[in-house]
Amino acid sequence: MAGIKIAVFISGRGSNLEAILDSINREEIKGEVALVISDRKDAKGLERSKERSIPSVYIGKSNYSDNESRVDKILEVLELKEIDLIVLAGYMSIVDTSIVRKYKNKIINIHPSLIPSFSGKGYYGSFVHKAVLDYGVKITGATVHFVDEDTDTGPVIIQEAVKVFDEDTVDSLSKRVLGIEHEILPKAIKLFAENKLVIEGRIVKRRD
Ligand code: GAR
């Protein structure tokens, strides 16, 4: 299918990657996942993408020991596949500034809270939901945003709220938030692929 070429960066389970692939299969997103990069050799998502015959590569500390060689390798494969959009879907490494600069406004991230709450350094995966429960907020959610040179600070594309219940655990809350992630991440990619996102300063507007 003609459309944009997407690289998905993962570190673990890869359920957001699956949601993207399902959305492409339903022909909602004009594009293809042309590359999956994992910073963990044993990432479940890497097995899943290989099963689906998607070019998938592990680039991590055990095969590229220093940061410079990892960045060089990542840039090399991104260029080789002529990637238009990078999607961070549960990628737990910091994306190097040189990659962020080269792919300015072409990298998006899914975060399991309503940014700017419970975001930034140290807030990832289940730590986010634990912090939400410990603080006692009554509403949390998920955010898709463009990636800038800081952590979780780039322009917000889509946010969706999720209620926090008294009886919630990290597990129950993360499952509910994940359900929302699987809706809003493909939605944001669809808008990007259709060139419907306009960035004005740090405000993202949709054009029809
Ligand atoms: C998702 O909840 C995602 O929002 C979170 O990791 C999980 C990955 O799940 N990402 C972050 O916390 C990034 N700061 P998945 O591997 O099943 O898509």
mmCIF file of C-alpha atoms in Angstrom, residues 23-196:
data_model
loop_
_atom_site.group_PDB
_atom_site.id
_atom_site.type_symbol
_atom_site.label_atom_id
_atom_site.label_comp_id
_atom_site.label_asym_id
_atom_site.label_seq_id
_atom_site.Cartn_x
_atom_site.Cartn_y
_atom_site.Cartn_z
ATOM 1 C CA SER A 23 -5.052 -0.271 11.977
ATOM 2 C CA ILE A 24 -2.932 -0.498 8.811
ATOM 3 C CA ASN A 25 -4.580 -3.843 7.990
ATOM 4 C CA ARG A 26 -7.984 -2.165 8.325
ATOM 5 C CA GLU A 27 -6.643 0.396 5.815
ATOM 6 C CA GLU A 28 -7.143 3.291 8.228
ATOM 7 C CA ILE A 29 -3.527 4.447 8.062
ATOM 8 C CA LYS A 30 -2.072 5.244 4.661
ATOM 9 C CA GLY A 31 1.315 3.683 5.220
ATOM 10 C CA GLU A 32 3.332 0.684 6.258
ATOM 11 C CA VAL A 33 5.572 -0.324 9.121
ATOM 12 C CA ALA A 34 8.817 -0.624 7.171
ATOM 13 C CA LEU A 35 11.059 -1.143 10.184
ATOM 14 C CA VAL A 36 10.957 -2.145 13.850
ATOM 15 C CA ILE A 37 13.865 -1.252 16.117
ATOM 16 C CA SER A 38 14.201 -2.658 19.620
ATOM 17 C CA ASP A 39 16.738 -1.709 22.285
ATOM 18 C CA ARG A 40 16.049 -5.057 24.008
ATOM 19 C CA LYS A 41 17.123 -8.297 22.379
ATOM 20 C CA ASP A 42 14.405 -10.282 24.166
ATOM 21 C CA ALA A 43 11.517 -7.873 23.471
ATOM 22 C CA LYS A 44 8.287 -9.809 22.852
ATOM 23 C CA GLY A 45 7.337 -7.243 20.224
ATOM 24 C CA LEU A 46 10.437 -8.122 18.223
ATOM 25 C CA GLU A 47 9.253 -11.748 17.913
ATOM 26 C CA ARG A 48 5.825 -10.560 16.856
ATOM 27 C CA SER A 49 7.158 -8.235 14.164
ATOM 28 C CA LYS A 50 9.493 -10.939 12.824
ATOM 29 C CA GLU A 51 6.527 -13.336 12.634
ATOM 30 C CA ARG A 52 4.801 -10.739 10.495
ATOM 31 C CA SER A 53 7.898 -10.530 8.238
ATOM 32 C CA ILE A 54 8.582 -6.892 9.103
ATOM 33 C CA PRO A 55 12.270 -5.945 8.909
ATOM 34 C CA SER A 56 13.184 -5.936 12.587
ATOM 35 C CA VAL A 57 16.461 -5.139 14.216
ATOM 36 C CA TYR A 58 17.889 -5.154 17.709
ATOM 37 C CA ILE A 59 20.174 -2.195 18.345
ATOM 38 C CA GLY A 60 21.241 -2.183 21.971
ATOM 39 C CA LYS A 61 24.097 -2.075 24.401
ATOM 40 C CA SER A 62 25.235 -5.649 23.790
ATOM 41 C CA ASN A 63 25.782 -5.323 20.033
ATOM 42 C CA TYR A 64 26.651 -1.591 19.883
ATOM 43 C CA SER A 65 28.366 -0.861 23.168
ATOM 44 C CA ASP A 66 28.777 2.916 22.927
ATOM 45 C CA ASN A 67 26.103 5.514 22.316
ATOM 46 C CA GLU A 68 27.759 6.873 19.167
ATOM 47 C CA SER A 69 27.792 3.511 17.389
ATOM 48 C CA ARG A 70 24.165 2.868 18.385
ATOM 49 C CA VAL A 71 23.074 6.252 17.030
ATOM 50 C CA ASP A 72 25.041 5.716 13.801
ATOM 51 C CA LYS A 73 23.424 2.308 13.282
ATOM 52 C CA ILE A 74 19.918 3.645 13.994
ATOM 53 C CA LEU A 75 20.437 6.518 11.531
ATOM 54 C CA GLU A 76 21.824 4.101 8.938
ATOM 55 C CA VAL A 77 18.779 1.784 8.996
ATOM 56 C CA LEU A 78 16.325 4.692 9.105
ATOM 57 C CA GLU A 79 17.936 6.159 5.979
ATOM 58 C CA LEU A 80 18.126 2.805 4.243
ATOM 59 C CA LYS A 81 14.367 2.311 4.686
ATOM 60 C CA GLU A 82 13.602 5.954 3.770
ATOM 61 C CA ILE A 83 11.566 6.401 6.934
ATOM 62 C CA ASP A 84 9.027 9.265 7.054
ATOM 63 C CA LEU A 85 7.795 8.824 10.627
ATOM 64 C CA ILE A 86 9.298 7.324 13.775
ATOM 65 C CA VAL A 87 6.849 6.069 16.391
ATOM 66 C CA LEU A 88 8.105 5.461 19.912
ATOM 67 C CA ALA A 89 5.777 2.730 21.142
ATOM 68 C CA GLY A 90 7.015 1.765 24.577
ATOM 69 C CA TYR A 91 10.653 2.570 23.733
ATOM 70 C CA MET A 92 12.457 2.997 27.028
ATOM 71 C CA SER A 93 15.728 4.539 25.780
ATOM 72 C CA ILE A 94 16.264 8.245 25.296
ATOM 73 C CA VAL A 95 16.367 9.094 21.592
ATOM 74 C CA ASP A 96 19.643 10.875 20.867
ATOM 75 C CA THR A 97 19.443 14.592 20.089
ATOM 76 C CA SER A 98 21.031 14.056 16.663
ATOM 77 C CA ILE A 99 18.130 11.749 15.696
ATOM 78 C CA VAL A 100 15.535 14.181 17.108
ATOM 79 C CA ARG A 101 17.098 17.023 15.090
ATOM 80 C CA LYS A 102 17.315 15.014 11.884
ATOM 81 C CA TYR A 103 13.695 13.855 12.208
ATOM 82 C CA LYS A 104 12.300 17.110 13.601
ATOM 83 C CA ASN A 105 8.499 16.908 13.908
ATOM 84 C CA LYS A 106 8.675 13.380 12.495
ATOM 85 C CA ILE A 107 8.908 11.479 15.772
ATOM 86 C CA ILE A 108 5.868 10.778 17.933
ATOM 87 C CA ASN A 109 5.611 9.113 21.314
ATOM 88 C CA ILE A 110 2.833 7.451 23.294
ATOM 89 C CA HIS A 111 2.886 8.167 27.034
ATOM 90 C CA PRO A 112 0.578 6.537 29.593
ATOM 91 C CA SER A 113 -0.568 9.687 31.432
ATOM 92 C CA LEU A 114 -2.023 13.110 30.747
ATOM 93 C CA ILE A 115 1.165 15.083 30.050
ATOM 94 C CA PRO A 116 2.488 17.247 31.749
ATOM 95 C CA SER A 117 1.324 15.193 34.753
ATOM 96 C CA PHE A 118 3.364 12.111 35.628
ATOM 97 C CA SER A 119 5.840 12.583 32.788
ATOM 98 C CA GLY A 120 9.532 13.282 32.304
ATOM 99 C CA LYS A 121 12.526 11.458 33.689
ATOM 100 C CA GLY A 122 11.698 8.292 35.641
ATOM 101 C CA TYR A 123 8.071 8.220 34.532
ATOM 102 C CA TYR A 124 7.672 5.235 32.258
ATOM 103 C CA GLY A 125 5.647 2.043 32.127
ATOM 104 C CA SER A 126 4.162 0.899 35.426
ATOM 105 C CA PHE A 127 6.012 3.641 37.395
ATOM 106 C CA VAL A 128 3.596 6.136 35.850
ATOM 107 C CA HIS A 129 0.514 4.275 37.085
ATOM 108 C CA LYS A 130 2.043 3.706 40.534
ATOM 109 C CA ALA A 131 2.696 7.458 40.824
ATOM 110 C CA VAL A 132 -0.875 8.217 39.699
ATOM 111 C CA LEU A 133 -2.322 5.894 42.380
ATOM 112 C CA ASP A 134 0.056 7.160 45.084
ATOM 113 C CA TYR A 135 -0.864 10.777 44.346
ATOM 114 C CA GLY A 136 -4.571 10.004 44.407
ATOM 115 C CA VAL A 137 -5.611 11.837 41.253
ATOM 116 C CA LYS A 138 -9.074 10.883 40.023
ATOM 117 C CA ILE A 139 -8.339 11.194 36.319
ATOM 118 C CA THR A 140 -5.374 9.982 34.292
ATOM 119 C CA GLY A 141 -5.102 9.003 30.629
ATOM 120 C CA ALA A 142 -2.772 8.760 27.676
ATOM 121 C CA THR A 143 -1.014 11.264 25.438
ATOM 122 C CA VAL A 144 0.436 11.128 21.944
ATOM 123 C CA HIS A 145 2.924 13.928 21.313
ATOM 124 C CA PHE A 146 5.709 14.992 18.998
ATOM 125 C CA VAL A 147 9.159 14.387 20.417
ATOM 126 C CA ASP A 148 11.445 17.343 21.049
ATOM 127 C CA GLU A 149 14.894 17.487 22.635
ATOM 128 C CA ASP A 150 13.611 17.023 26.199
ATOM 129 C CA THR A 151 11.699 14.157 27.840
ATOM 130 C CA ASP A 152 7.907 14.124 27.242
ATOM 131 C CA THR A 153 7.806 17.867 26.540
ATOM 132 C CA GLY A 154 6.973 18.034 22.823
ATOM 133 C CA PRO A 155 3.712 19.353 21.308
ATOM 134 C CA VAL A 156 0.636 17.307 22.250
ATOM 135 C CA ILE A 157 -1.302 15.707 19.387
ATOM 136 C CA ILE A 158 -4.075 13.739 21.133
ATOM 137 C CA GLN A 159 -5.028 13.133 24.766
ATOM 138 C CA GLU A 160 -7.752 10.953 26.181
ATOM 139 C CA ALA A 161 -8.821 10.755 29.832
ATOM 140 C CA VAL A 162 -9.354 7.636 31.947
ATOM 141 C CA LYS A 163 -11.089 7.633 35.365
ATOM 142 C CA VAL A 164 -9.175 6.306 38.356
ATOM 143 C CA PHE A 165 -11.290 4.177 40.714
ATOM 144 C CA ASP A 166 -10.725 3.575 44.445
ATOM 145 C CA GLU A 167 -10.210 -0.137 43.842
ATOM 146 C CA ASP A 168 -7.677 0.323 41.009
ATOM 147 C CA THR A 169 -4.291 -1.388 41.101
ATOM 148 C CA VAL A 170 -1.285 -0.654 38.869
ATOM 149 C CA ASP A 171 -2.378 -3.639 36.814
ATOM 150 C CA SER A 172 -6.041 -2.698 36.366
ATOM 151 C CA LEU A 173 -5.242 0.945 35.671
ATOM 152 C CA SER A 174 -2.475 0.202 33.166
ATOM 153 C CA LYS A 175 -4.815 -2.151 31.289
ATOM 154 C CA ARG A 176 -7.515 0.521 31.017
ATOM 155 C CA VAL A 177 -5.032 3.174 29.907
ATOM 156 C CA LEU A 178 -3.487 0.754 27.400
ATOM 157 C CA GLY A 179 -6.901 0.295 25.784
ATOM 158 C CA ILE A 180 -6.999 4.056 25.172
ATOM 159 C CA GLU A 181 -3.384 4.068 23.901
ATOM 160 C CA HIS A 182 -4.361 1.510 21.276
ATOM 161 C CA GLU A 183 -7.024 3.913 20.001
ATOM 162 C CA ILE A 184 -5.212 7.240 20.045
ATOM 163 C CA LEU A 185 -1.806 6.158 18.722
ATOM 164 C CA PRO A 186 -3.146 4.800 15.383
ATOM 165 C CA LYS A 187 -5.443 7.851 15.208
ATOM 166 C CA ALA A 188 -2.470 10.230 15.500
ATOM 167 C CA ILE A 189 -0.474 8.270 12.907
ATOM 168 C CA LYS A 190 -3.448 8.387 10.532
ATOM 169 C CA LEU A 191 -3.624 12.191 10.900
ATOM 170 C CA PHE A 192 0.136 12.495 10.322
ATOM 171 C CA ALA A 193 -0.010 10.247 7.248
ATOM 172 C CA GLU A 194 -2.786 12.390 5.804
ATOM 173 C CA ASN A 195 -0.762 15.535 6.477
ATOM 174 C CA LYS A 196 -3.485 16.880 8.743
#
